[in-house]
PDB file of C-alpha atoms in Angstrom:
ATOM      1  CA  MET A   1      -0.956   8.052   4.055  1.00 94.00           C
ATOM      2  CA  LEU A   2       1.646   6.317   6.209  1.00 96.00           C
ATOM      3  CA  ILE A   3       2.339   2.594   6.531  1.00 97.00           C
ATOM      4  CA  ASP A   4       4.117   1.994  10.038  1.00 97.00           C
ATOM      5  CA  CYS A   5       6.013   4.523  11.977  1.00 96.00           C
ATOM      6  CA  GLY A   6       9.439   3.511  13.164  1.00 94.00           C
ATOM      7  CA  GLU A   7      11.654   5.796  15.211  1.00 91.00           C
ATOM      8  CA  GLY A   8      13.192   7.487  12.241  1.00 91.00           C
ATOM      9  CA  THR A   9      10.121   8.327  10.160  1.00 95.00           C
ATOM     10  CA  GLN A  10      10.013  12.349  11.148  1.00 95.00           C
ATOM     11  CA  ILE A  11      13.862  12.120   9.974  1.00 94.00           C
ATOM     12  CA  SER A  12      12.990  11.242   6.612  1.00 93.00           C
ATOM     13  CA  MET A  13       9.800  13.201   6.124  1.00 93.00           C
ATOM     14  CA  LYS A  14      11.885  16.252   6.677  1.00 93.00           C
ATOM     15  CA  GLU A  15      14.909  15.131   4.455  1.00 92.00           C
ATOM     16  CA  ARG A  16      11.866  14.621   1.591  1.00 91.00           C
ATOM     17  CA  ASN A  17       9.597  17.954   2.335  1.00 92.00           C
ATOM     18  CA  LEU A  18       6.927  16.097   3.401  1.00 92.00           C
ATOM     19  CA  PRO A  19       4.516  18.121   5.994  1.00 91.00           C
ATOM     20  CA  VAL A  20       3.477  15.758   9.159  1.00 91.00           C
ATOM     21  CA  ARG A  21      -0.063  17.476   9.249  1.00 86.00           C
ATOM     22  CA  HIS A  22      -1.089  16.388   6.097  1.00 88.00           C
ATOM     23  CA  ILE A  23      -0.784  12.773   6.767  1.00 94.00           C
ATOM     24  CA  ASP A  24      -4.994  11.591   6.590  1.00 92.00           C
ATOM     25  CA  ALA A  25      -4.349   7.953   7.601  1.00 96.00           C
ATOM     26  CA  ILE A  26      -1.512   5.769   9.508  1.00 97.00           C
ATOM     27  CA  ALA A  27      -1.882   1.919   8.535  1.00 97.00           C
ATOM     28  CA  ILE A  28      -0.029  -0.211  10.972  1.00 97.00           C
ATOM     29  CA  THR A  29       1.030  -3.300  10.321  1.00 97.00           C
ATOM     30  CA  HIS A  30       1.773  -4.953  13.798  1.00 96.00           C
ATOM     31  CA  PHE A  31       3.286  -4.070  16.932  1.00 96.00           C
ATOM     32  CA  HIS A  32       7.249  -4.517  17.232  1.00 95.00           C
ATOM     33  CA  ALA A  33       8.989  -1.451  18.191  1.00 94.00           C
ATOM     34  CA  ASP A  34      10.531  -0.779  14.965  1.00 94.00           C
ATOM     35  CA  HIS A  35       7.501  -0.181  13.500  1.00 96.00           C
ATOM     36  CA  THR A  36       5.660   2.076  15.834  1.00 96.00           C
ATOM     37  CA  ALA A  37       8.496   3.885  18.418  1.00 95.00           C
ATOM     38  CA  GLY A  38       8.077   6.861  15.949  1.00 96.00           C
ATOM     39  CA  LEU A  39       4.662   7.131  16.384  1.00 97.00           C
ATOM     40  CA  PRO A  40       4.186   9.629  19.595  1.00 96.00           C
ATOM     41  CA  GLY A  41       6.796  11.785  18.228  1.00 95.00           C
ATOM     42  CA  LEU A  42       4.660  11.816  15.260  1.00 96.00           C
ATOM     43  CA  LEU A  43       1.634  12.940  16.618  1.00 96.00           C
ATOM     44  CA  LEU A  44       3.173  15.376  18.848  1.00 95.00           C
ATOM     45  CA  SER A  45       4.623  17.007  15.760  1.00 95.00           C
ATOM     46  CA  MET A  46       1.490  17.385  14.431  1.00 95.00           C
ATOM     47  CA  ALA A  47       0.127  18.944  17.340  1.00 94.00           C
ATOM     48  CA  LYS A  48       2.915  21.490  17.168  1.00 93.00           C
ATOM     49  CA  ALA A  49       2.112  21.970  13.450  1.00 92.00           C
ATOM     50  CA  ASP A  50      -1.559  23.260  14.752  1.00 91.00           C
ATOM     51  CA  ARG A  51      -3.703  20.201  13.337  1.00 91.00           C
ATOM     52  CA  THR A  52      -6.933  20.227  14.080  1.00 91.00           C
ATOM     53  CA  GLU A  53      -8.294  17.307  11.835  1.00 93.00           C
ATOM     54  CA  PRO A  54      -9.084  13.830  13.162  1.00 95.00           C
ATOM     55  CA  ILE A  55      -6.330  11.344  12.234  1.00 96.00           C
ATOM     56  CA  VAL A  56      -7.159   7.483  11.763  1.00 97.00           C
ATOM     57  CA  ILE A  57      -4.767   4.887  12.593  1.00 97.00           C
ATOM     58  CA  TYR A  58      -5.250   1.593  11.672  1.00 98.00           C
ATOM     59  CA  GLY A  59      -3.937  -1.811  12.476  1.00 97.00           C
ATOM     60  CA  PRO A  60      -4.452  -5.694  13.548  1.00 96.00           C
ATOM     61  CA  LYS A  61      -6.289  -6.660  16.811  1.00 95.00           C
ATOM     62  CA  GLY A  62      -4.204  -5.060  19.679  1.00 95.00           C
ATOM     63  CA  LEU A  63      -4.169  -1.633  18.208  1.00 96.00           C
ATOM     64  CA  HIS A  64      -6.388   0.007  21.299  1.00 96.00           C
ATOM     65  CA  GLU A  65      -3.913  -1.481  23.550  1.00 95.00           C
ATOM     66  CA  MET A  66      -0.934  -0.453  21.709  1.00 95.00           C
ATOM     67  CA  MET A  67      -2.243   3.219  21.579  1.00 96.00           C
ATOM     68  CA  GLU A  68      -2.923   3.338  25.285  1.00 95.00           C
ATOM     69  CA  GLY A  69       0.868   3.306  25.526  1.00 94.00           C
ATOM     70  CA  VAL A  70       1.021   5.978  23.029  1.00 95.00           C
ATOM     71  CA  ARG A  71      -1.474   8.106  24.681  1.00 93.00           C
ATOM     72  CA  LEU A  72       0.797   8.101  27.772  1.00 93.00           C
ATOM     73  CA  ILE A  73       3.620   9.286  26.205  1.00 92.00           C
ATOM     74  CA  ALA A  74       1.786  11.485  23.666  1.00 91.00           C
ATOM     75  CA  ARG A  75      -0.445  13.561  25.957  1.00 87.00           C
ATOM     76  CA  TYR A  76      -2.562  16.765  25.273  1.00 88.00           C
ATOM     77  CA  ILE A  77      -3.087  15.858  21.896  1.00 92.00           C
ATOM     78  CA  PRO A  78      -5.731  18.603  20.348  1.00 92.00           C
ATOM     79  CA  PHE A  79      -7.229  16.497  17.581  1.00 94.00           C
ATOM     80  CA  GLU A  80      -9.411  13.768  17.546  1.00 95.00           C
ATOM     81  CA  ILE A  81      -7.144   9.770  17.214  1.00 95.00           C
ATOM     82  CA  GLN A  82      -9.862   7.713  15.488  1.00 96.00           C
ATOM     83  CA  GLU A  83      -8.462   3.625  16.252  1.00 96.00           C
ATOM     84  CA  VAL A  84      -9.942   1.103  13.843  1.00 97.00           C
ATOM     85  CA  GLU A  85      -9.093  -2.297  14.114  1.00 97.00           C
ATOM     86  CA  LEU A  86      -8.954  -4.900  11.260  1.00 96.00           C
ATOM     87  CA  GLU A  87      -9.829  -8.075  10.705  1.00 89.00           C
ATOM     88  CA  LYS A  88      -9.223 -10.475   7.807  1.00 83.00           C
ATOM     89  CA  GLY A  89     -10.351  -8.700   4.639  1.00 87.00           C
ATOM     90  CA  ASP A  90     -11.300  -5.147   6.153  1.00 93.00           C
ATOM     91  CA  GLY A  91     -10.222  -2.279   4.147  1.00 93.00           C
ATOM     92  CA  PHE A  92     -10.870   1.682   4.151  1.00 95.00           C
ATOM     93  CA  THR A  93     -10.638   4.666   1.930  1.00 93.00           C
ATOM     94  CA  VAL A  94      -8.003   7.909   2.068  1.00 92.00           C
ATOM     95  CA  ASP A  95      -9.283   9.886  -0.510  1.00 87.00           C
ATOM     96  CA  HIS A  96      -9.658   7.847  -3.924  1.00 87.00           C
ATOM     97  CA  LEU A  97      -7.308   5.402  -2.573  1.00 93.00           C
ATOM     98  CA  GLN A  98      -8.858   2.030  -1.985  1.00 95.00           C
ATOM     99  CA  VAL A  99      -7.170   0.200   0.907  1.00 97.00           C
ATOM    100  CA  THR A 100      -7.653  -3.723   2.109  1.00 96.00           C
ATOM    101  CA  SER A 101      -5.783  -5.891   4.600  1.00 97.00           C
ATOM    102  CA  PHE A 102      -4.608  -9.242   4.626  1.00 97.00           C
ATOM    103  CA  PRO A 103      -3.072 -11.588   7.015  1.00 96.00           C
ATOM    104  CA  LEU A 104       0.627 -12.112   7.226  1.00 96.00           C
ATOM    105  CA  ARG A 105       2.732 -14.921   9.369  1.00 94.00           C
ATOM    106  CA  HIS A 106       4.991 -13.506  12.066  1.00 95.00           C
ATOM    107  CA  SER A 107       5.630 -14.135  15.401  1.00 93.00           C
ATOM    108  CA  VAL A 108       2.892 -11.419  16.321  1.00 94.00           C
ATOM    109  CA  ALA A 109      -0.388 -10.773  14.735  1.00 94.00           C
ATOM    110  CA  CYS A 110       0.533  -8.866  11.798  1.00 96.00           C
ATOM    111  CA  ILE A 111      -1.115  -7.495   8.441  1.00 97.00           C
ATOM    112  CA  GLY A 112      -0.615  -6.140   4.897  1.00 97.00           C
ATOM    113  CA  TYR A 113      -2.018  -3.908   2.964  1.00 98.00           C
ATOM    114  CA  THR A 114      -3.151  -3.533  -0.882  1.00 97.00           C
ATOM    115  CA  MET A 115      -3.701  -0.058  -1.863  1.00 97.00           C
ATOM    116  CA  GLU A 116      -5.368   0.248  -5.187  1.00 96.00           C
ATOM    117  CA  LEU A 117      -6.263   3.591  -7.301  1.00 93.00           C
ATOM    118  CA  LYS A 118      -9.219   2.562  -9.745  1.00 87.00           C
ATOM    119  CA  ARG A 119      -9.794   3.837 -13.148  1.00 84.00           C
ATOM    120  CA  THR A 120     -12.801   4.702 -14.745  1.00 81.00           C
ATOM    121  CA  PRO A 121     -13.768   2.546 -18.075  1.00 85.00           C
ATOM    122  CA  LYS A 122     -13.037   4.989 -20.966  1.00 86.00           C
ATOM    123  CA  PHE A 123     -15.677   7.204 -22.859  1.00 88.00           C
ATOM    124  CA  ASP A 124     -16.874   5.416 -25.417  1.00 89.00           C
ATOM    125  CA  LYS A 125     -18.521   7.984 -28.143  1.00 90.00           C
ATOM    126  CA  GLU A 126     -19.741   5.368 -30.733  1.00 91.00           C
ATOM    127  CA  LYS A 127     -21.512   3.538 -27.794  1.00 90.00           C
ATOM    128  CA  ALA A 128     -23.280   6.340 -26.704  1.00 91.00           C
ATOM    129  CA  GLU A 129     -24.479   7.592 -30.262  1.00 91.00           C
ATOM    130  CA  ALA A 130     -25.826   4.049 -30.937  1.00 94.00           C
ATOM    131  CA  ASN A 131     -27.680   4.041 -27.628  1.00 93.00           C
ATOM    132  CA  HIS A 132     -29.171   7.513 -28.162  1.00 92.00           C
ATOM    133  CA  VAL A 133     -27.909   9.160 -25.367  1.00 92.00           C
ATOM    134  CA  PRO A 134     -28.311  12.483 -25.459  1.00 93.00           C
ATOM    135  CA  LEU A 135     -25.098  14.758 -25.621  1.00 92.00           C
ATOM    136  CA  LYS A 136     -25.767  16.921 -22.648  1.00 91.00           C
ATOM    137  CA  LEU A 137     -25.925  13.703 -20.426  1.00 92.00           C
ATOM    138  CA  TRP A 138     -22.284  12.053 -21.662  1.00 91.00           C
ATOM    139  CA  GLY A 139     -20.381  14.382 -19.025  1.00 89.00           C
ATOM    140  CA  ARG A 140     -22.600  12.856 -16.220  1.00 90.00           C
ATOM    141  CA  LEU A 141     -22.791   9.390 -17.224  1.00 90.00           C
ATOM    142  CA  GLN A 142     -19.218   9.559 -17.989  1.00 87.00           C
ATOM    143  CA  LYS A 143     -18.359  10.248 -14.179  1.00 85.00           C
ATOM    144  CA  GLY A 144     -20.463   7.510 -13.222  1.00 84.00           C
ATOM    145  CA  ASN A 145     -23.761   8.816 -12.199  1.00 89.00           C
ATOM    146  CA  THR A 146     -27.745   7.535 -13.501  1.00 94.00           C
ATOM    147  CA  VAL A 147     -29.638  10.218 -14.952  1.00 93.00           C
ATOM    148  CA  GLU A 148     -33.369  10.295 -15.482  1.00 92.00           C
ATOM    149  CA  GLN A 149     -34.670  12.380 -18.620  1.00 90.00           C
ATOM    150  CA  ASP A 150     -38.111  12.239 -20.053  1.00 90.00           C
ATOM    151  CA  GLY A 151     -39.237   9.011 -18.417  1.00 91.00           C
ATOM    152  CA  ILE A 152     -36.187   6.857 -19.194  1.00 92.00           C
ATOM    153  CA  LEU A 153     -33.388   6.207 -17.224  1.00 94.00           C
ATOM    154  CA  TYR A 154     -29.541   6.552 -18.758  1.00 93.00           C
ATOM    155  CA  THR A 155     -27.112   4.411 -16.710  1.00 94.00           C
ATOM    156  CA  PRO A 156     -23.218   4.945 -17.248  1.00 91.00           C
ATOM    157  CA  ASP A 157     -22.837   1.457 -18.814  1.00 90.00           C
ATOM    158  CA  LEU A 158     -24.435   3.259 -22.425  1.00 92.00           C
ATOM    159  CA  VAL A 159     -21.581   5.286 -22.992  1.00 90.00           C
ATOM    160  CA  LEU A 160     -18.639   3.648 -21.359  1.00 90.00           C
ATOM    161  CA  GLY A 161     -16.193   0.976 -22.689  1.00 87.00           C
ATOM    162  CA  ALA A 162     -14.502  -1.596 -21.058  1.00 83.00           C
ATOM    163  CA  GLN A 163     -12.986  -2.166 -18.045  1.00 81.00           C
ATOM    164  CA  ARG A 164      -9.280  -0.433 -17.636  1.00 84.00           C
ATOM    165  CA  LYS A 165      -6.216  -1.578 -15.266  1.00 86.00           C
ATOM    166  CA  GLY A 166      -5.775   0.897 -12.309  1.00 91.00           C
ATOM    167  CA  LEU A 167      -2.718   0.812 -10.083  1.00 96.00           C
ATOM    168  CA  LYS A 168      -2.107  -1.437  -7.448  1.00 97.00           C
ATOM    169  CA  VAL A 169       0.743  -1.349  -4.873  1.00 98.00           C
ATOM    170  CA  VAL A 170       0.733  -4.099  -2.273  1.00 98.00           C
ATOM    171  CA  TYR A 171       2.936  -3.802   0.920  1.00 98.00           C
ATOM    172  CA  ALA A 172       3.965  -6.260   2.979  1.00 96.00           C
ATOM    173  CA  THR A 173       6.715  -6.800   5.631  1.00 92.00           C
ATOM    174  CA  ASP A 174       7.718  -9.180   8.678  1.00 95.00           C
ATOM    175  CA  THR A 175       6.250 -12.725   7.358  1.00 96.00           C
ATOM    176  CA  ARG A 176       6.693 -15.446   5.928  1.00 96.00           C
ATOM    177  CA  PRO A 177       5.453 -16.522   2.115  1.00 96.00           C
ATOM    178  CA  VAL A 178       1.758 -17.119   2.535  1.00 96.00           C
ATOM    179  CA  ASN A 179      -1.333 -17.458   0.103  1.00 95.00           C
ATOM    180  CA  ALA A 180      -2.904 -14.303   1.279  1.00 96.00           C
ATOM    181  CA  LEU A 181       0.282 -12.602   0.156  1.00 97.00           C
ATOM    182  CA  ALA A 182       0.683 -14.275  -2.984  1.00 96.00           C
ATOM    183  CA  ALA A 183      -3.026 -13.678  -3.809  1.00 97.00           C
ATOM    184  CA  ALA A 184      -2.807  -9.977  -2.607  1.00 97.00           C
ATOM    185  CA  ALA A 185       0.134  -9.647  -4.717  1.00 97.00           C
ATOM    186  CA  GLU A 186      -1.434 -10.834  -7.797  1.00 97.00           C
ATOM    187  CA  GLU A 187      -0.797  -8.450 -11.004  1.00 95.00           C
ATOM    188  CA  ALA A 188       0.675  -5.660  -8.625  1.00 97.00           C
ATOM    189  CA  ASP A 189       2.302  -3.111  -9.870  1.00 96.00           C
ATOM    190  CA  LEU A 190       4.541  -2.728  -7.766  1.00 97.00           C
ATOM    191  CA  LEU A 191       5.175  -5.466  -4.732  1.00 98.00           C
ATOM    192  CA  ILE A 192       7.073  -3.747  -1.281  1.00 98.00           C
ATOM    193  CA  THR A 193       8.151  -6.872   1.001  1.00 97.00           C
ATOM    194  CA  GLU A 194      10.769  -7.698   2.843  1.00 96.00           C
ATOM    195  CA  GLY A 195      13.848  -9.498   1.820  1.00 96.00           C
ATOM    196  CA  MET A 196      15.362 -10.438   5.314  1.00 96.00           C
ATOM    197  CA  TYR A 197      18.090 -12.776   4.704  1.00 96.00           C
ATOM    198  CA  GLY A 198      20.095 -13.286   1.275  1.00 95.00           C
ATOM    199  CA  ASP A 199      22.279 -16.427   2.400  1.00 94.00           C
ATOM    200  CA  THR A 200      20.553 -19.212   2.029  1.00 91.00           C
ATOM    201  CA  GLU A 201      21.928 -20.677   4.625  1.00 93.00           C
ATOM    202  CA  LYS A 202      19.762 -18.471   7.186  1.00 94.00           C
ATOM    203  CA  ILE A 203      16.590 -20.536   5.836  1.00 95.00           C
ATOM    204  CA  GLU A 204      15.975 -21.930   9.082  1.00 95.00           C
ATOM    205  CA  LYS A 205      16.600 -18.920  10.938  1.00 94.00           C
ATOM    206  CA  ALA A 206      13.996 -17.107   8.628  1.00 95.00           C
ATOM    207  CA  LYS A 207      11.581 -19.979   9.403  1.00 95.00           C
ATOM    208  CA  LEU A 208      12.055 -19.422  13.205  1.00 95.00           C
ATOM    209  CA  ASN A 209      11.762 -16.046  13.349  1.00 94.00           C
ATOM    210  CA  ARG A 210       9.037 -15.792  10.608  1.00 95.00           C
ATOM    211  CA  HIS A 211      10.625 -13.550   7.805  1.00 96.00           C
ATOM    212  CA  MET A 212      11.196 -14.166   4.613  1.00 97.00           C
ATOM    213  CA  MET A 213      13.996 -14.735   2.430  1.00 97.00           C
ATOM    214  CA  MET A 214      15.205 -12.739  -0.633  1.00 97.00           C
ATOM    215  CA  GLN A 215      14.598 -15.515  -2.837  1.00 97.00           C
ATOM    216  CA  GLU A 216      11.517 -16.627  -1.290  1.00 97.00           C
ATOM    217  CA  ALA A 217      10.128 -12.976  -1.931  1.00 98.00           C
ATOM    218  CA  CYS A 218      11.750 -12.885  -5.883  1.00 98.00           C
ATOM    219  CA  ASN A 219       9.571 -16.571  -6.405  1.00 97.00           C
ATOM    220  CA  LEU A 220       6.652 -15.436  -5.181  1.00 97.00           C
ATOM    221  CA  ALA A 221       6.896 -12.094  -7.284  1.00 98.00           C
ATOM    222  CA  LYS A 222       7.561 -13.814 -10.534  1.00 97.00           C
ATOM    223  CA  GLU A 223       4.298 -16.303  -9.311  1.00 97.00           C
ATOM    224  CA  ALA A 224       2.152 -13.591  -8.936  1.00 97.00           C
ATOM    225  CA  ASN A 225       3.753 -11.547 -11.740  1.00 96.00           C
ATOM    226  CA  VAL A 226       4.199  -8.151 -10.576  1.00 97.00           C
ATOM    227  CA  ARG A 227       5.577  -5.228 -12.054  1.00 95.00           C
ATOM    228  CA  ARG A 228       8.104  -4.528 -10.115  1.00 97.00           C
ATOM    229  CA  LEU A 229       9.604  -5.814  -6.781  1.00 98.00           C
ATOM    230  CA  TRP A 230      11.088  -4.110  -4.080  1.00 98.00           C
ATOM    231  CA  LEU A 231      12.881  -5.585  -1.393  1.00 98.00           C
ATOM    232  CA  THR A 232      13.271  -3.918   1.897  1.00 96.00           C
ATOM    233  CA  HIS A 233      13.735  -4.850   5.640  1.00 95.00           C
ATOM    234  CA  TYR A 234      17.263  -5.870   5.528  1.00 96.00           C
ATOM    235  CA  SER A 235      18.862  -7.899   8.446  1.00 94.00           C
ATOM    236  CA  PRO A 236      21.172  -6.039  10.675  1.00 92.00           C
ATOM    237  CA  SER A 237      23.263  -8.646   9.835  1.00 90.00           C
ATOM    238  CA  MET A 238      23.547  -8.155   6.137  1.00 91.00           C
ATOM    239  CA  HIS A 239      26.380  -5.776   5.562  1.00 89.00           C
ATOM    240  CA  ASP A 240      25.757  -5.246   1.816  1.00 94.00           C
ATOM    241  CA  PRO A 241      22.146  -6.646   0.371  1.00 95.00           C
ATOM    242  CA  TYR A 242      23.578  -5.585  -3.165  1.00 95.00           C
ATOM    243  CA  LEU A 243      25.778  -9.089  -2.664  1.00 95.00           C
ATOM    244  CA  HIS A 244      22.610 -10.960  -3.924  1.00 96.00           C
ATOM    245  CA  MET A 245      21.474  -8.488  -6.466  1.00 96.00           C
ATOM    246  CA  GLU A 246      22.413 -11.157  -9.535  1.00 96.00           C
ATOM    247  CA  GLU A 247      20.778 -14.054  -7.674  1.00 96.00           C
ATOM    248  CA  CYS A 248      17.668 -11.741  -7.237  1.00 97.00           C
ATOM    249  CA  THR A 249      16.711 -10.612 -10.758  1.00 97.00           C
ATOM    250  CA  SER A 250      17.802 -13.945 -12.048  1.00 97.00           C
ATOM    251  CA  ILE A 251      14.969 -15.492 -10.212  1.00 98.00           C
ATOM    252  CA  PHE A 252      12.864 -12.269 -10.720  1.00 98.00           C
ATOM    253  CA  GLU A 253      14.200  -9.849 -13.294  1.00 97.00           C
ATOM    254  CA  HIS A 254      12.367  -6.532 -11.776  1.00 97.00           C
ATOM    255  CA  THR A 255      13.815  -6.577  -8.105  1.00 98.00           C
ATOM    256  CA  VAL A 256      15.232  -3.662  -6.832  1.00 97.00           C
ATOM    257  CA  ILE A 257      17.270  -3.858  -3.957  1.00 97.00           C
ATOM    258  CA  SER A 258      15.399  -1.229  -2.521  1.00 96.00           C
ATOM    259  CA  MET A 259      17.015   1.620  -0.225  1.00 92.00           C
ATOM    260  CA  ASP A 260      16.106   4.761   2.159  1.00 90.00           C
ATOM    261  CA  GLY A 261      14.505   7.586  -0.078  1.00 89.00           C
ATOM    262  CA  GLN A 262      13.418   4.921  -2.972  1.00 91.00           C
ATOM    263  CA  HIS A 263      10.644   6.220  -4.757  1.00 92.00           C
ATOM    264  CA  ILE A 264       8.894   6.275  -8.000  1.00 94.00           C
ATOM    265  CA  ASP A 265       6.268   7.691  -9.827  1.00 93.00           C
ATOM    266  CA  LEU A 266       3.859   4.757 -11.425  1.00 93.00           C
ATOM    267  CA  SER A 267       2.207   4.814 -14.471  1.00 87.00           C
ATOM    268  CA  TYR A 268      -1.076   2.883 -15.432  1.00 85.00           C
ATOM    269  CA  ASP A 269      -0.229  -0.078 -17.434  1.00 70.00           C
ATOM    270  CA  ASN A 270      -2.464  -0.384 -20.874  1.00 64.00           C
ATOM    271  CA  GLY A 271      -0.909  -4.179 -21.263  1.00 53.00           C
ATOM    272  CA  GLU A 272       1.100  -2.965 -23.972  1.00 47.00           C
ATOM    273  CA  ASN A 273       4.364  -2.969 -22.028  1.00 45.00           C
ATOM    274  CA  ARG A 274       4.607  -3.980 -18.324  1.00 45.00           C
ATOM    275  CA  ASP A 275       7.756  -1.970 -17.859  1.00 46.00           C
ATOM    276  CA  ASP A 276       6.654   1.621 -18.985  1.00 41.00           C
TER     277      ASP A 276
END
């Protein structure tokens, strides 16, 4: 899954040995050029890589109109391009990843994305035995299947324990702080959001252009009890985002001033240590 497609997308992917033909879905936040200008070239590169599978492009209202322009540039694409305009709260699935959209507040229609990897409850042997579930049915029930045997209906809840927290990543950029973002970010393992400005005198400019201050993003992350915050989407006038690192971490300790190529392997949080 790819979120947005700026003009440098393919360069970044090549640097990290990520093949373009294996992208299953592209989720667009909004239609400003710095988030969409790389789309025609990416689709053409997919075509040159002999892609034949359909690709789905998601985005806010206005996606179909934007794609008309993309098709004028990226002609003769040999695979199907499916377009899905998302309304408030609409979602989709990519493999096992459940994605939900939520509205943001920018100068144009803009949405953020919550990505969740659900985690199945742990198998409870003692519970299965106490419920007299036949041993040969354990595996199928553990996978979430309901099974009937000898006239008895066995359901997964007979062998599974309590729900376990999965993984949640929230991506939201080009926005003012809004309730929908705060709600989506609640207990997120990783929140990626913009810190357009760091100098406090830029607050009026941030409000005018519908962007977010670094300090506002840190406060939002703290209130939402996220596990980590990555700031991104800095103003070109911000010569060194790291100058604001101390102030940001004083608001929310687990803040990262992220840069190109930032990556992390996320692990499940069992509630024992939120800093694992």
